[in-house]
Amino acid sequence: MLIERRFRSFAPLTLHWSVDGGLWSNPLITYTLGLMAASGKVATQWQSAVV
């Protein structure tokens, strides 16, 4: 199964939240992955607005 490119950055977070108790216990990992996914989304939107 292929994941659309725009959703790939959210895949680790989706897996973490779908498992009871999560995949990792350190919230810093969740925050970091969320920040990376959000930053990528903002950068993509910014780039599409420029063109």
PDB file of N, CA and C in Angstrom:
ATOM      1  N   MET A   1       0.841  -1.177   0.000  1.00  0.00           N
ATOM      2  CA  MET A   1       0.000   0.000   0.000  1.00  0.00           C
ATOM      3  C   MET A   1       0.889   1.244   0.000  1.00  0.00           C
ATOM      4  N   LEU A   2       0.643   2.105  -0.928  1.00  0.00           N
ATOM      5  CA  LEU A   2       1.401   3.347  -1.008  1.00  0.00           C
ATOM      6  C   LEU A   2       0.654   4.455  -0.281  1.00  0.00           C
ATOM      7  N   ILE A   3       1.393   5.235   0.446  1.00  0.00           N
ATOM      8  CA  ILE A   3       0.823   6.378   1.149  1.00  0.00           C
ATOM      9  C   ILE A   3       1.099   7.611   0.310  1.00  0.00           C
ATOM     10  N   GLU A   4       0.078   8.442   0.144  1.00  0.00           N
ATOM     11  CA  GLU A   4       0.297   9.670  -0.603  1.00  0.00           C
ATOM     12  C   GLU A   4       1.408  10.471   0.053  1.00  0.00           C
ATOM     13  N   ARG A   5       2.167  11.141  -0.771  1.00  0.00           N
ATOM     14  CA  ARG A   5       3.343  11.869  -0.296  1.00  0.00           C
ATOM     15  C   ARG A   5       2.998  12.857   0.817  1.00  0.00           C
ATOM     16  N   ARG A   6       1.869  13.544   0.700  1.00  0.00           N
ATOM     17  CA  ARG A   6       1.523  14.565   1.689  1.00  0.00           C
ATOM     18  C   ARG A   6       1.153  13.979   3.045  1.00  0.00           C
ATOM     19  N   PHE A   7       0.854  12.675   3.104  1.00  0.00           N
ATOM     20  CA  PHE A   7       0.479  12.052   4.369  1.00  0.00           C
ATOM     21  C   PHE A   7       1.609  11.247   5.011  1.00  0.00           C
ATOM     22  N   ARG A   8       2.729  11.092   4.330  1.00  0.00           N
ATOM     23  CA  ARG A   8       3.822  10.258   4.851  1.00  0.00           C
ATOM     24  C   ARG A   8       4.391  10.774   6.164  1.00  0.00           C
ATOM     25  N   SER A   9       4.454  12.076   6.325  1.00  0.00           N
ATOM     26  CA  SER A   9       5.044  12.615   7.551  1.00  0.00           C
ATOM     27  C   SER A   9       4.158  12.359   8.769  1.00  0.00           C
ATOM     28  N   PHE A  10       2.867  12.120   8.545  1.00  0.00           N
ATOM     29  CA  PHE A  10       1.959  11.855   9.654  1.00  0.00           C
ATOM     30  C   PHE A  10       1.864  10.367   9.999  1.00  0.00           C
ATOM     31  N   ALA A  11       2.450   9.498   9.184  1.00  0.00           N
ATOM     32  CA  ALA A  11       2.349   8.055   9.401  1.00  0.00           C
ATOM     33  C   ALA A  11       2.886   7.606  10.764  1.00  0.00           C
ATOM     34  N   PRO A  12       4.076   8.053  11.202  1.00  0.00           N
ATOM     35  CA  PRO A  12       4.546   7.611  12.519  1.00  0.00           C
ATOM     36  C   PRO A  12       3.620   8.046  13.656  1.00  0.00           C
ATOM     37  N   LEU A  13       3.073   9.246  13.557  1.00  0.00           N
ATOM     38  CA  LEU A  13       2.156   9.715  14.594  1.00  0.00           C
ATOM     39  C   LEU A  13       0.862   8.914  14.581  1.00  0.00           C
ATOM     40  N   THR A  14       0.363   8.612  13.394  1.00  0.00           N
ATOM     41  CA  THR A  14      -0.865   7.828  13.279  1.00  0.00           C
ATOM     42  C   THR A  14      -0.673   6.440  13.878  1.00  0.00           C
ATOM     43  N   LEU A  15       0.462   5.817  13.591  1.00  0.00           N
ATOM     44  CA  LEU A  15       0.745   4.503  14.178  1.00  0.00           C
ATOM     45  C   LEU A  15       0.859   4.594  15.695  1.00  0.00           C
ATOM     46  N   HIS A  16       1.528   5.618  16.184  1.00  0.00           N
ATOM     47  CA  HIS A  16       1.690   5.796  17.626  1.00  0.00           C
ATOM     48  C   HIS A  16       0.335   5.938  18.314  1.00  0.00           C
ATOM     49  N   TRP A  17      -0.541   6.749  17.744  1.00  0.00           N
ATOM     50  CA  TRP A  17      -1.844   6.997  18.362  1.00  0.00           C
ATOM     51  C   TRP A  17      -2.808   5.832  18.188  1.00  0.00           C
ATOM     52  N   SER A  18      -2.563   4.951  17.211  1.00  0.00           N
ATOM     53  CA  SER A  18      -3.476   3.835  16.986  1.00  0.00           C
ATOM     54  C   SER A  18      -3.175   2.636  17.885  1.00  0.00           C
ATOM     55  N   VAL A  19      -2.017   2.620  18.509  1.00  0.00           N
ATOM     56  CA  VAL A  19      -1.643   1.525  19.404  1.00  0.00           C
ATOM     57  C   VAL A  19      -1.997   1.920  20.831  1.00  0.00           C
ATOM     58  N   ASP A  20      -2.653   1.015  21.544  1.00  0.00           N
ATOM     59  CA  ASP A  20      -3.021   1.290  22.928  1.00  0.00           C
ATOM     60  C   ASP A  20      -1.757   1.490  23.763  1.00  0.00           C
ATOM     61  N   GLY A  21      -1.597   2.653  24.341  1.00  0.00           N
ATOM     62  CA  GLY A  21      -0.403   2.972  25.111  1.00  0.00           C
ATOM     63  C   GLY A  21       0.691   3.617  24.280  1.00  0.00           C
ATOM     64  N   GLY A  22       0.534   3.628  22.969  1.00  0.00           N
ATOM     65  CA  GLY A  22       1.514   4.265  22.086  1.00  0.00           C
ATOM     66  C   GLY A  22       2.714   3.384  21.808  1.00  0.00           C
ATOM     67  N   LEU A  23       3.496   3.782  20.824  1.00  0.00           N
ATOM     68  CA  LEU A  23       4.702   3.032  20.459  1.00  0.00           C
ATOM     69  C   LEU A  23       5.903   3.437  21.297  1.00  0.00           C
ATOM     70  N   TRP A  24       5.889   4.671  21.811  1.00  0.00           N
ATOM     71  CA  TRP A  24       6.979   5.173  22.637  1.00  0.00           C
ATOM     72  C   TRP A  24       6.385   5.930  23.810  1.00  0.00           C
ATOM     73  N   SER A  25       7.136   6.025  24.881  1.00  0.00           N
ATOM     74  CA  SER A  25       6.619   6.674  26.086  1.00  0.00           C
ATOM     75  C   SER A  25       7.093   8.114  26.232  1.00  0.00           C
ATOM     76  N   ASN A  26       8.134   8.496  25.522  1.00  0.00           N
ATOM     77  CA  ASN A  26       8.680   9.841  25.630  1.00  0.00           C
ATOM     78  C   ASN A  26       7.855  10.815  24.780  1.00  0.00           C
ATOM     79  N   PRO A  27       7.185  11.789  25.400  1.00  0.00           N
ATOM     80  CA  PRO A  27       6.372  12.724  24.623  1.00  0.00           C
ATOM     81  C   PRO A  27       7.202  13.625  23.712  1.00  0.00           C
ATOM     82  N   LEU A  28       8.490  13.761  23.999  1.00  0.00           N
ATOM     83  CA  LEU A  28       9.342  14.592  23.151  1.00  0.00           C
ATOM     84  C   LEU A  28       9.415  14.036  21.724  1.00  0.00           C
ATOM     85  N   ILE A  29       9.351  12.723  21.594  1.00  0.00           N
ATOM     86  CA  ILE A  29       9.349  12.106  20.262  1.00  0.00           C
ATOM     87  C   ILE A  29       8.086  12.507  19.508  1.00  0.00           C
ATOM     88  N   THR A  30       6.954  12.458  20.193  1.00  0.00           N
ATOM     89  CA  THR A  30       5.690  12.853  19.570  1.00  0.00           C
ATOM     90  C   THR A  30       5.714  14.319  19.178  1.00  0.00           C
ATOM     91  N   TYR A  31       6.207  15.168  20.067  1.00  0.00           N
ATOM     92  CA  TYR A  31       6.281  16.603  19.770  1.00  0.00           C
ATOM     93  C   TYR A  31       7.175  16.866  18.564  1.00  0.00           C
ATOM     94  N   THR A  32       8.319  16.197  18.524  1.00  0.00           N
ATOM     95  CA  THR A  32       9.273  16.403  17.433  1.00  0.00           C
ATOM     96  C   THR A  32       8.695  15.947  16.096  1.00  0.00           C
ATOM     97  N   LEU A  33       8.076  14.778  16.082  1.00  0.00           N
ATOM     98  CA  LEU A  33       7.477  14.286  14.841  1.00  0.00           C
ATOM     99  C   LEU A  33       6.323  15.180  14.394  1.00  0.00           C
ATOM    100  N   GLY A  34       5.547  15.664  15.347  1.00  0.00           N
ATOM    101  CA  GLY A  34       4.458  16.580  15.017  1.00  0.00           C
ATOM    102  C   GLY A  34       4.969  17.891  14.456  1.00  0.00           C
ATOM    103  N   LEU A  35       6.041  18.398  15.040  1.00  0.00           N
ATOM    104  CA  LEU A  35       6.641  19.640  14.551  1.00  0.00           C
ATOM    105  C   LEU A  35       7.182  19.461  13.134  1.00  0.00           C
ATOM    106  N   MET A  36       7.813  18.330  12.885  1.00  0.00           N
ATOM    107  CA  MET A  36       8.348  18.070  11.548  1.00  0.00           C
ATOM    108  C   MET A  36       7.222  17.951  10.523  1.00  0.00           C
ATOM    109  N   ALA A  37       6.152  17.260  10.884  1.00  0.00           N
ATOM    110  CA  ALA A  37       5.020  17.111   9.966  1.00  0.00           C
ATOM    111  C   ALA A  37       4.360  18.456   9.690  1.00  0.00           C
ATOM    112  N   ALA A  38       4.166  19.245  10.730  1.00  0.00           N
ATOM    113  CA  ALA A  38       3.538  20.558  10.563  1.00  0.00           C
ATOM    114  C   ALA A  38       4.428  21.501   9.766  1.00  0.00           C
ATOM    115  N   SER A  39       5.719  21.465  10.016  1.00  0.00           N
ATOM    116  CA  SER A  39       6.651  22.324   9.273  1.00  0.00           C
ATOM    117  C   SER A  39       6.656  21.968   7.792  1.00  0.00           C
ATOM    118  N   GLY A  40       6.616  20.691   7.504  1.00  0.00           N
ATOM    119  CA  GLY A  40       6.557  20.260   6.109  1.00  0.00           C
ATOM    120  C   GLY A  40       5.277  20.708   5.430  1.00  0.00           C
ATOM    121  N   LYS A  41       4.180  20.650   6.167  1.00  0.00           N
ATOM    122  CA  LYS A  41       2.891  21.092   5.624  1.00  0.00           C
ATOM    123  C   LYS A  41       2.912  22.589   5.337  1.00  0.00           C
ATOM    124  N   VAL A  42       3.438  23.372   6.258  1.00  0.00           N
ATOM    125  CA  VAL A  42       3.527  24.820   6.066  1.00  0.00           C
ATOM    126  C   VAL A  42       4.435  25.144   4.887  1.00  0.00           C
ATOM    127  N   ALA A  43       5.568  24.468   4.796  1.00  0.00           N
ATOM    128  CA  ALA A  43       6.500  24.717   3.691  1.00  0.00           C
ATOM    129  C   ALA A  43       5.862  24.387   2.344  1.00  0.00           C
ATOM    130  N   THR A  44       5.104  23.296   2.291  1.00  0.00           N
ATOM    131  CA  THR A  44       4.429  22.915   1.054  1.00  0.00           C
ATOM    132  C   THR A  44       3.392  23.953   0.656  1.00  0.00           C
ATOM    133  N   GLN A  45       2.602  24.398   1.617  1.00  0.00           N
ATOM    134  CA  GLN A  45       1.584  25.412   1.330  1.00  0.00           C
ATOM    135  C   GLN A  45       2.225  26.730   0.917  1.00  0.00           C
ATOM    136  N   TRP A  46       3.298  27.083   1.573  1.00  0.00           N
ATOM    137  CA  TRP A  46       4.002  28.323   1.256  1.00  0.00           C
ATOM    138  C   TRP A  46       4.533  28.265  -0.183  1.00  0.00           C
ATOM    139  N   GLN A  47       5.127  27.125  -0.530  1.00  0.00           N
ATOM    140  CA  GLN A  47       5.681  26.954  -1.875  1.00  0.00           C
ATOM    141  C   GLN A  47       4.583  27.030  -2.930  1.00  0.00           C
ATOM    142  N   SER A  48       3.424  26.440  -2.663  1.00  0.00           N
ATOM    143  CA  SER A  48       2.341  26.475  -3.650  1.00  0.00           C
ATOM    144  C   SER A  48       1.755  27.879  -3.788  1.00  0.00           C
ATOM    145  N   ALA A  49       1.831  28.684  -2.745  1.00  0.00           N
ATOM    146  CA  ALA A  49       1.329  30.055  -2.810  1.00  0.00           C
ATOM    147  C   ALA A  49       2.270  30.945  -3.610  1.00  0.00           C
ATOM    148  N   VAL A  50       3.556  30.638  -3.592  1.00  0.00           N
ATOM    149  CA  VAL A  50       4.546  31.441  -4.306  1.00  0.00           C
ATOM    150  C   VAL A  50       4.425  31.226  -5.808  1.00  0.00           C
ATOM    151  N   VAL A  51       4.186  30.000  -6.204  1.00  0.00           N
ATOM    152  CA  VAL A  51       4.135  29.659  -7.640  1.00  0.00           C
ATOM    153  C   VAL A  51       2.867  30.079  -8.237  1.00  0.00           C
TER     154      VAL A  51
END
